[in-house]
Coordinates of N, CA and C in Angstrom, one line a residue:
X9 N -106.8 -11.0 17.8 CA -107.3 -11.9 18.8 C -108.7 -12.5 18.5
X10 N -109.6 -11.7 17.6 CA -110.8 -12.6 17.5 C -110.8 -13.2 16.7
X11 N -110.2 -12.9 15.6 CA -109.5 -14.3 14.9 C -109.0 -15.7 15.4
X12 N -107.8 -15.3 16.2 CA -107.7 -16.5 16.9 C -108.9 -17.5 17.8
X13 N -110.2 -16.9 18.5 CA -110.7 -17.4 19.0 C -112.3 -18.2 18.1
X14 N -112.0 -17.4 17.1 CA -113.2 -18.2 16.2 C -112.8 -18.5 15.3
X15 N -110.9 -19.0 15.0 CA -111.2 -19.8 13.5 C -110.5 -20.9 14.3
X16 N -110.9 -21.8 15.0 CA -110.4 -22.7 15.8 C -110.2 -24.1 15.6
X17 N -111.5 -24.7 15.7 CA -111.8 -25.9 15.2 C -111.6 -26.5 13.6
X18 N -111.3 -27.2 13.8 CA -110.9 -28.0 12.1 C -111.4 -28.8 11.9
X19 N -112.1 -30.0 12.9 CA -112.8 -31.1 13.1 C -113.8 -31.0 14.1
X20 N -115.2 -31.2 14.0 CA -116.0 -31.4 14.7 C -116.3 -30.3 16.0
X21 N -116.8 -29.6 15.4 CA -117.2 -28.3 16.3 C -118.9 -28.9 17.3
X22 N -119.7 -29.0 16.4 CA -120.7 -29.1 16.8 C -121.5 -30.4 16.5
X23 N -121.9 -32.2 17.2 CA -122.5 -33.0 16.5 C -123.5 -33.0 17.3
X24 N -124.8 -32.9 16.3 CA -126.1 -32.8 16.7 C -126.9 -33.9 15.6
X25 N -127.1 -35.1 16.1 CA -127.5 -36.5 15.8 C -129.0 -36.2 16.3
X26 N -129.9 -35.7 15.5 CA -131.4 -35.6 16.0 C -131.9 -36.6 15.8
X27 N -132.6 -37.2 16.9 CA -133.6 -38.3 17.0 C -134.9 -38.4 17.2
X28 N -135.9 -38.2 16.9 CA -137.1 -37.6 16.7 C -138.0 -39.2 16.8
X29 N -138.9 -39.1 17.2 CA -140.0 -39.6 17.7 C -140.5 -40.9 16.8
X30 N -139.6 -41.2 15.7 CA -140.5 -42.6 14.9 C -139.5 -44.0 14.9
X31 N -140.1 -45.0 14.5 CA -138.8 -46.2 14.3 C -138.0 -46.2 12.9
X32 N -137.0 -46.8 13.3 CA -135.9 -47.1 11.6 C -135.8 -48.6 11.6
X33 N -135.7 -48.7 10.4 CA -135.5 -50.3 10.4 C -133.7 -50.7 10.2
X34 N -133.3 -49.7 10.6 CA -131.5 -50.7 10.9 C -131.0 -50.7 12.0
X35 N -131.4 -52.6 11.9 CA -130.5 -53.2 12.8 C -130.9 -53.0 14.5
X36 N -132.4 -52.5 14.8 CA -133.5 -52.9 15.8 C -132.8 -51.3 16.6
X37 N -132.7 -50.5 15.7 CA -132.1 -49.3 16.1 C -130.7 -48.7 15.8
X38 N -130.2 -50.0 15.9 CA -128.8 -49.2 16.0 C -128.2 -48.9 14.9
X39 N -127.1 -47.5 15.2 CA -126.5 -46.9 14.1 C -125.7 -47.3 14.0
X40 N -124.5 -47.6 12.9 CA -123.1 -48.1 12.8 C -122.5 -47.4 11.8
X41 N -121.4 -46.1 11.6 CA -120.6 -45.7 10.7 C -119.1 -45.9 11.2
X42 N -118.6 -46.7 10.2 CA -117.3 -46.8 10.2 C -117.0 -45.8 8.7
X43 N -116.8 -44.2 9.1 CA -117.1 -43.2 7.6 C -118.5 -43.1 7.6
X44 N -118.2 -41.9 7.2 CA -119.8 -41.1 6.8 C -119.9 -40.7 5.2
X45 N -119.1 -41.8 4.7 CA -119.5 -41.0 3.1 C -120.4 -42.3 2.9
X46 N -122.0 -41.5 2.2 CA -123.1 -41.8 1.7 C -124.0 -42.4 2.8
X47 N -123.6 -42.0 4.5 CA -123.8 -42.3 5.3 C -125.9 -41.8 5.1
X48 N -126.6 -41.2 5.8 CA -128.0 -41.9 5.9 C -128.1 -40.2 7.1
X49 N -127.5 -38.6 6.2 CA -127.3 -38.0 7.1 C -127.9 -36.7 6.6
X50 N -128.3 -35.5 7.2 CA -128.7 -34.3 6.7 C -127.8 -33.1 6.9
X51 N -127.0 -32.7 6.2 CA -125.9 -32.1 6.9 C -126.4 -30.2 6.9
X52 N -126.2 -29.2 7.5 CA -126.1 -28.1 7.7 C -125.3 -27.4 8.0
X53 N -125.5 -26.1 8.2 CA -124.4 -24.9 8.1 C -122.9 -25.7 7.4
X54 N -121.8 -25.5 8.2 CA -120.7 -25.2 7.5 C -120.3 -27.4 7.4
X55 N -121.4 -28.2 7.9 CA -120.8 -29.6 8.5 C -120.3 -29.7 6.9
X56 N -119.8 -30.9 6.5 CA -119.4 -31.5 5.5 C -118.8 -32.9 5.9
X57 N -119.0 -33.9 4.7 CA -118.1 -35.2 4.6 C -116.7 -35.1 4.0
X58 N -115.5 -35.2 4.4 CA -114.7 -35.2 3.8 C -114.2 -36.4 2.7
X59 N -113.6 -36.5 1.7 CA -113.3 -37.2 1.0 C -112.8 -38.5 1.3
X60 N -112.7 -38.4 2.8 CA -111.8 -39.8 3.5 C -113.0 -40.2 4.2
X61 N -114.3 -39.3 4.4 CA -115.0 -40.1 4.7 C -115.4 -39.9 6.3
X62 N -114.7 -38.6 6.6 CA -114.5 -38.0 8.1 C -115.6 -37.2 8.3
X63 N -116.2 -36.8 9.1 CA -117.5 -36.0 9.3 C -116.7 -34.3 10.0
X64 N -116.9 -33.2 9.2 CA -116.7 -32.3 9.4 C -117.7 -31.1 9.7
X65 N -117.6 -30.8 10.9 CA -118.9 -30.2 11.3 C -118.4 -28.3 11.0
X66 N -117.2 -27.8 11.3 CA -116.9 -26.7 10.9 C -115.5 -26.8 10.2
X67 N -115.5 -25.8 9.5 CA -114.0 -25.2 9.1 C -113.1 -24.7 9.2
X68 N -113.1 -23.6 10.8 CA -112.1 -22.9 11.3 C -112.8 -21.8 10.8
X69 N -113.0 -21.2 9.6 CA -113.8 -20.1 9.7 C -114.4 -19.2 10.9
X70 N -114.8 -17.8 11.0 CA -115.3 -17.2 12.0 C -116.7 -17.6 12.2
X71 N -117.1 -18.1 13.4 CA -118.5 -18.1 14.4 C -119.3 -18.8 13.4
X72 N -118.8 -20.2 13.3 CA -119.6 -20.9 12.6 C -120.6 -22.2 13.1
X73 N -121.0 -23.2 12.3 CA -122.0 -23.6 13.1 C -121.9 -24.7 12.5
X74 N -122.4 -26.3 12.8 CA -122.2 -27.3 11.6 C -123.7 -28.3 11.9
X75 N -124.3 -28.9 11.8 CA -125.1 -30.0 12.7 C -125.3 -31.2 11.3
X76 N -125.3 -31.9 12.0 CA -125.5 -33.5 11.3 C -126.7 -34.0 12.0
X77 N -127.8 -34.6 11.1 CA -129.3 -35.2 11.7 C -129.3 -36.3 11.4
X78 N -129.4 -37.0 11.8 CA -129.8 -38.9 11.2 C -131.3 -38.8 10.6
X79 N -131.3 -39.0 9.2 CA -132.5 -38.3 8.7 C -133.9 -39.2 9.5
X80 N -133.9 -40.4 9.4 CA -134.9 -41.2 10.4 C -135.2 -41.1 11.4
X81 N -136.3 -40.3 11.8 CA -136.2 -40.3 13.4 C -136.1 -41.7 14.2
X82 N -135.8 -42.1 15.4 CA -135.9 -42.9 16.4 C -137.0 -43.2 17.3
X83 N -137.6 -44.2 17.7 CA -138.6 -44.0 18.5 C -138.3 -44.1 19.9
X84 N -138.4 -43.9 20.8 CA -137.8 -43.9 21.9 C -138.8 -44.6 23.1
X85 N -140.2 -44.5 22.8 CA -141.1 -45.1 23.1 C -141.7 -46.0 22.7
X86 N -142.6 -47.2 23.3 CA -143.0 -48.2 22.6 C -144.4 -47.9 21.7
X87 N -145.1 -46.7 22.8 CA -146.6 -46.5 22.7 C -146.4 -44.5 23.7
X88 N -147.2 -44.0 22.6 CA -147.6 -42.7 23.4 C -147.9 -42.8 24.7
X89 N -147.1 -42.1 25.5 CA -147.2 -42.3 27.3 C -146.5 -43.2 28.0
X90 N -146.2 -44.2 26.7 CA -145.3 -45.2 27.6 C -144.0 -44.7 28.1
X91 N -143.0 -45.6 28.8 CA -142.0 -45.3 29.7 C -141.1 -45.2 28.5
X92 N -139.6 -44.3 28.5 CA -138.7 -43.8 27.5 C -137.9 -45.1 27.8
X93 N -137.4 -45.6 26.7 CA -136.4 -46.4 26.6 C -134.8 -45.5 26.6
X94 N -134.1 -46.5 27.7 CA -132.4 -46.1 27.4 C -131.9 -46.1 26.4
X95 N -130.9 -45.7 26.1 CA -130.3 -46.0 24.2 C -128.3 -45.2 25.2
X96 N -128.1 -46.0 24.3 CA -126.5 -45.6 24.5 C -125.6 -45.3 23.3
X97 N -124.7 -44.4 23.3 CA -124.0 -43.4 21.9 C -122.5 -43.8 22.5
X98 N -121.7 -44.2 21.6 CA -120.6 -43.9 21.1 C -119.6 -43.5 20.2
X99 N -118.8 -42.7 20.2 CA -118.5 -42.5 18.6 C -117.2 -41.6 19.3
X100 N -116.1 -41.9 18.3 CA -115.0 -40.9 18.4 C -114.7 -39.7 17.6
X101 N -114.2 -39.2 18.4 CA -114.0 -37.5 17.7 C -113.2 -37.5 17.9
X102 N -112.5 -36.0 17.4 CA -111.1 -35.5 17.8 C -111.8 -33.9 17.0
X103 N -111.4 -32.9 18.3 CA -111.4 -31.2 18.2 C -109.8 -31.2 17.7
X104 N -109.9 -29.8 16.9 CA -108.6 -30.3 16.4 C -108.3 -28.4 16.1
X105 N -107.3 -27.8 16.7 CA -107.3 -26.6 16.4 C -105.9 -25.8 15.7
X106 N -106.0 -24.8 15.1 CA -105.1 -24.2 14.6 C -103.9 -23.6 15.4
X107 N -104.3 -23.6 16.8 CA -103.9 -23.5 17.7 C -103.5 -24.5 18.8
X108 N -102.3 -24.3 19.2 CA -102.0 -25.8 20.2 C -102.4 -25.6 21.4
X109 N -102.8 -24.0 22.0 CA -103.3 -24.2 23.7 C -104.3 -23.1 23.7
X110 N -105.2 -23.2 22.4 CA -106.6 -22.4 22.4 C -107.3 -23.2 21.9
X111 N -108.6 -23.1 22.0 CA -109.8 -23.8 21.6 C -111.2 -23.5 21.2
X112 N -111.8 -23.2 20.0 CA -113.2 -22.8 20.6 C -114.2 -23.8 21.4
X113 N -115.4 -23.9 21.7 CA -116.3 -23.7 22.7 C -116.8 -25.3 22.8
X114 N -116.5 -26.4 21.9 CA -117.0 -27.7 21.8 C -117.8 -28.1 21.2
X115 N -118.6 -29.4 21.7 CA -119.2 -29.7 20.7 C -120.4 -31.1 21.3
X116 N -121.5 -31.1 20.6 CA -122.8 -31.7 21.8 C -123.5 -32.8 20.8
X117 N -123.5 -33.7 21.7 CA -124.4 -34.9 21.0 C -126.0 -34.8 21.6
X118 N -127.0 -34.7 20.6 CA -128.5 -34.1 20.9 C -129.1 -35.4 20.3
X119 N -130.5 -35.1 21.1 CA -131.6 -35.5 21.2 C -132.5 -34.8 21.1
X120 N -133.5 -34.7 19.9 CA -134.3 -33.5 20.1 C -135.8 -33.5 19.3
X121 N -136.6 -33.1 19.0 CA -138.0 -33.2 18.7 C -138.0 -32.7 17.2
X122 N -136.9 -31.6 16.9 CA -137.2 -30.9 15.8 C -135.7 -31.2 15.0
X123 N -135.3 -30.5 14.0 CA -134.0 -30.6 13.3 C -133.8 -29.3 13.1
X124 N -134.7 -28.1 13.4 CA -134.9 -27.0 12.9 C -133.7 -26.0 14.2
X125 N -132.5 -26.1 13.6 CA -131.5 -25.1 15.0 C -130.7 -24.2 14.3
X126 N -132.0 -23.2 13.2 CA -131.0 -22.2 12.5 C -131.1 -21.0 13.4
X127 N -132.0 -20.6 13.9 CA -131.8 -19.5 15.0 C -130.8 -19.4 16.4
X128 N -130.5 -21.1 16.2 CA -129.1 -21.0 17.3 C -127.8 -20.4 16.9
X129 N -127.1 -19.8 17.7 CA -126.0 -19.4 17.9 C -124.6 -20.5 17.8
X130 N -123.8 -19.6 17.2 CA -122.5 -21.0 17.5 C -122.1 -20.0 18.5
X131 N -120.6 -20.5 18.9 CA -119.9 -20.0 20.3 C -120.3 -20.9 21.3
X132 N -120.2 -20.0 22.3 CA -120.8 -21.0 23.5 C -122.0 -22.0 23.9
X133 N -123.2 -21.2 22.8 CA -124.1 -21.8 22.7 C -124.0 -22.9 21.9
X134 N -123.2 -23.2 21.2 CA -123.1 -24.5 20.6 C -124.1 -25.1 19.4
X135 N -124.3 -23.7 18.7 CA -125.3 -24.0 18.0 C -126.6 -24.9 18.1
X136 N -126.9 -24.5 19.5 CA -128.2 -25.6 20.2 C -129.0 -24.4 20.2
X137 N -129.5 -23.3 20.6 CA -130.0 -22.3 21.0 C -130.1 -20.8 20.9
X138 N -130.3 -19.7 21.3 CA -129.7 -18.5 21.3 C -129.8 -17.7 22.3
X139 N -129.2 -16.6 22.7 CA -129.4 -16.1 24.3 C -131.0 -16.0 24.6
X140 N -132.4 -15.9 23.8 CA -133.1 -15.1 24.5 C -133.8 -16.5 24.8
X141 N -133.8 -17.4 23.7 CA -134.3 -18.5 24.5 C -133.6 -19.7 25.2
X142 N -132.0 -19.5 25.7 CA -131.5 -20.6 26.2 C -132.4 -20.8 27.8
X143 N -132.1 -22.7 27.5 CA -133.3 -23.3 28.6 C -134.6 -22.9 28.9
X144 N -135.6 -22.5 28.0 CA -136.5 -22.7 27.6 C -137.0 -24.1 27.7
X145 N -138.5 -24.3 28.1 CA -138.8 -25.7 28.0 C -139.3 -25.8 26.9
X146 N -139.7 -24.8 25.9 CA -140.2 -25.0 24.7 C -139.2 -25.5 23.6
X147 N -137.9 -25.5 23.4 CA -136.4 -26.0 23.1 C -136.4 -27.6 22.6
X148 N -136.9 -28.2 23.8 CA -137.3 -29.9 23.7 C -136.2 -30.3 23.0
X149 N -134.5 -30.4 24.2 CA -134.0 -30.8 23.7 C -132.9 -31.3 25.0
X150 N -132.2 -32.5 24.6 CA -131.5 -33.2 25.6 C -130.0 -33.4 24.8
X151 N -129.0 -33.3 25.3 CA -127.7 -33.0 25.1 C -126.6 -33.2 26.0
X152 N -125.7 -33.4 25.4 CA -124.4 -34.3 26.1 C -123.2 -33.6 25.4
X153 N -122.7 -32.3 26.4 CA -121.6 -31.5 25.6 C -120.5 -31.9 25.5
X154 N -119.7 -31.7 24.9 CA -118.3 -32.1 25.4 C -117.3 -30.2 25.2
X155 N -117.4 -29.6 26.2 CA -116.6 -28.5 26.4 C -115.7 -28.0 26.8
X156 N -115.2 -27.3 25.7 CA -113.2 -27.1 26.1 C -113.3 -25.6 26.5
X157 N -113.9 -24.8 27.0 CA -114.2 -23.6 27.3 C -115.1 -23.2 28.5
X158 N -114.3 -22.3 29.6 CA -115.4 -22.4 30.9 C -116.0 -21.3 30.8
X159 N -117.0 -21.2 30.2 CA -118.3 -20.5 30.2 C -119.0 -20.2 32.0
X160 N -118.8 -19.0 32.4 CA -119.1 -18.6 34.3 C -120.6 -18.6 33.7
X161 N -121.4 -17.7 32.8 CA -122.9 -17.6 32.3 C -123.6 -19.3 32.6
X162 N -122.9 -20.0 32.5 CA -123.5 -21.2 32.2 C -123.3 -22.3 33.3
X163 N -122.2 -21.8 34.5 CA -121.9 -22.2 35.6 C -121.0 -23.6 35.0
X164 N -120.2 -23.2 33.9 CA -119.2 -24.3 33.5 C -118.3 -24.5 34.8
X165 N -118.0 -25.9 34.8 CA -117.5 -26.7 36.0 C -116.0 -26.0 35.8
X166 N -115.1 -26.5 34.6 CA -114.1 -26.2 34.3 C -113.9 -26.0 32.7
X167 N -112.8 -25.8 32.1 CA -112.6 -25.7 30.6 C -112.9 -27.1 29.8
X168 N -112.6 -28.1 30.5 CA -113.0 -29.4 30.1 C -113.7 -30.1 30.5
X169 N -114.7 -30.2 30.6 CA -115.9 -31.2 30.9 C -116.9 -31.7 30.2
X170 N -117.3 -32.5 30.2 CA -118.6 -33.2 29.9 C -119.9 -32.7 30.5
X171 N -120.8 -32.2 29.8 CA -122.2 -32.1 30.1 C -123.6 -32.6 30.2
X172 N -124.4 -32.6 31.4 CA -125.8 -33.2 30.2 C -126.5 -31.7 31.1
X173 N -127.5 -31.6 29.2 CA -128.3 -30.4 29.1 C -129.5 -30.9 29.3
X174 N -130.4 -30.0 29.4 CA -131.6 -30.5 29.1 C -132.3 -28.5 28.5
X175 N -132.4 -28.6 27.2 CA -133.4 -27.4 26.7 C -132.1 -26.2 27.1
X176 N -131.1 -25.8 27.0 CA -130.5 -25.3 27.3 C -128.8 -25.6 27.9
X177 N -127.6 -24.4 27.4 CA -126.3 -24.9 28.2 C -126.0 -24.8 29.4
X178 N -127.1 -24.8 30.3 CA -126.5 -25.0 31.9 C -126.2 -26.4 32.2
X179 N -125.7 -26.9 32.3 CA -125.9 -28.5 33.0 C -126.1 -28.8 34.2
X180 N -127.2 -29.9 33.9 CA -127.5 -30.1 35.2 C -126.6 -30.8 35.6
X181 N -125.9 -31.4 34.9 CA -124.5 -32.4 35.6 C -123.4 -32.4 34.9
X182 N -122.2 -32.4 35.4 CA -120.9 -32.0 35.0 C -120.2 -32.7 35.0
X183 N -119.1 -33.2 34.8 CA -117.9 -33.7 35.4 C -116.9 -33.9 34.5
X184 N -115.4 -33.9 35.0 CA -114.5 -34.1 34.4 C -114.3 -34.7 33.0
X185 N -113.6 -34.2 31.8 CA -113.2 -35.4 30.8 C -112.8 -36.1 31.1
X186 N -112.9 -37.2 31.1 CA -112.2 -38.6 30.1 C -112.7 -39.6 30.6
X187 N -112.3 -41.0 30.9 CA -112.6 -42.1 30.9 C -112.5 -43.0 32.2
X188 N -113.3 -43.8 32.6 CA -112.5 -45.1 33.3 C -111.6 -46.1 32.8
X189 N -110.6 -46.3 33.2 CA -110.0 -47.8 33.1 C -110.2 -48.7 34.5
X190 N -110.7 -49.9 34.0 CA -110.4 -50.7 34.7 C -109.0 -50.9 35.9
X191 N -108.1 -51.0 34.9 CA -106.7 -50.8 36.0 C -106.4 -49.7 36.1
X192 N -106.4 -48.8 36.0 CA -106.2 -47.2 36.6 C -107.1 -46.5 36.7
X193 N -108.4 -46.8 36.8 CA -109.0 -46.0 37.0 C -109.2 -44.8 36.3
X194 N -109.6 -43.6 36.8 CA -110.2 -42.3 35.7 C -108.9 -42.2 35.1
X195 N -109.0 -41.9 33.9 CA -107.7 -41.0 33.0 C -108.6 -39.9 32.8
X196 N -108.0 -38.6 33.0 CA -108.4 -37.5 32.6 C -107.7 -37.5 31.0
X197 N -108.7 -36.8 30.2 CA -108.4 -36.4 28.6 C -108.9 -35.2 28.7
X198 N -107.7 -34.3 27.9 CA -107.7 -32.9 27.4 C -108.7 -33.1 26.1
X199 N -109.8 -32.6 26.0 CA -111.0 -32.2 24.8 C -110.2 -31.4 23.7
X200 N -109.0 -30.4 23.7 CA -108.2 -30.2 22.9 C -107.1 -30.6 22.3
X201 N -106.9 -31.6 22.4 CA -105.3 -32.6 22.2 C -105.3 -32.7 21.0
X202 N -106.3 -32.6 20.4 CA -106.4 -33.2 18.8 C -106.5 -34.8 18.5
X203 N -106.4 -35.6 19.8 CA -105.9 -36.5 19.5 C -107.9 -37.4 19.6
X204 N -107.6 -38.7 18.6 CA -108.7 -39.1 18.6 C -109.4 -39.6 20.2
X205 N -110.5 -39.6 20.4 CA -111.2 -39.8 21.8 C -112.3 -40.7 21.5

C-alpha cells in the first residue's frame, strides 16, 4: 500500500514558478512556453525536461519532490512600497498516475521571495514547506494548489480543489475544480483524469 500511495504521479507533481522581486526583459513580463526544452528554467529535485519537451516535475518514485524556478526574478512592484501589481498564470497540466482511482497529493503554482525549498517536504506539503514551519510568516510565499487529496490537517475542502495559500497549506480559499463556460456554466474537472487541463 505505500507503494501505491507514493509512486503515483508521472507528470507534474509539484510546479513552483518562483518570482522574486526584479524585472525581465521578455516581452514587458510575460512568459510564453509552447515546451520547455532550453526553456529559461532551474530545475530541482526529481523535475526534468523530457525529450518531447514536456516539463516533468516527478517520476512516480517514493516521496519525491520536483520544482521548476524561472531563473529571472519578476518585479511585481513599480518602486519599494509601491502598490503590488496583478499578474495572471496560465498553463496546462495533466497529473497522470499509475493508478486509475489513486492519486498523490498535487501540485502548486508559487510566488515566493526565495528559490531555496530543500527543507520542504513532498506529500501533502507539496514540497512548499515542512510540518514545523508550515504557515509561518517567515516562509514569504503565495501559492495556488491544485489538490487531488483531502488533507482534514489542512482543513481541505474536498479531494479536488483549488487552493490559494499564503506561507503555508491551509487555504484561505477553496473551491471546487474546474472551469467556467460561458454556455454551461461551471464544468467540474477531476485533477486525476490524466487528461490535459
Amino acid at each position: 500500500m505505500e507503494k501505491s500511495v507514493f509512486m503515483l504521479h508521472r507528470l507534474l507533481f509539484l510546479i513552483c514558478l518562483i518570482l522574486a522581486a526584479r524585472t525581465i526583459g521578455e516581452g514587458n513580463g510575460q512568459l510564453l512556453y509552447s515546451g520547455f526544452t532550453g526553456a529559461n528554467l532551474t530545475l530541482d529535485g526529481a523535475a526534468t525536461v523530457t525529450p518531447d519537451g514536456l516539463l516533468e516535475l516527478t517520476n512516480g518514485t517514493d516521496q519525491q519532490k520536483g520544482h521548476a524556478f524561472y531563473r529571472t526574478p519578476l518585479r511585481f512592484t513599480g518602486s519599494p512600497g509601491a502598490v503590488v501589481q496583478s499578474f495572471s498564470a496560465s498553463f496546462v497540466f495533466a497529473i497522470q498516475s499509475i493508478f486509475t482511482d489513486l492519486s498523490a497529493h498535487g501540485m502548486a503554482f508559487v510566488v515566493a521571495s526565495s528559490t531555496n525549498f530543500s527543507s520542504a517536504l513532498p506529500g501533502q506539503l507539496l514540497g512548499l514547506t515542512d510540518v514545523q514551519n508550515n504557515g509561518n510568516g517567515s516562509n514569504h510565499f503565495f501559492a495556488v494548489e491544485l489538490d487531488t487529496i483531502q488533507n482534514k490537517e489542512f482543513g481541505d475542502l474536498n479531494a479536488n480543489h483549488a487552493g490559494a495559500n499564503v506561507n503555508g497549506l491551509r487555504s484561505l480559499q477553496s473551491y471546487y475544480a474546474g472551469y467556467f463556460d460561458d454556455e454551461d456554466g461551471f464544468d467540474h474537472q477531476e485533477g486525476t483524469s490524466s487528461r490535459q487541463m
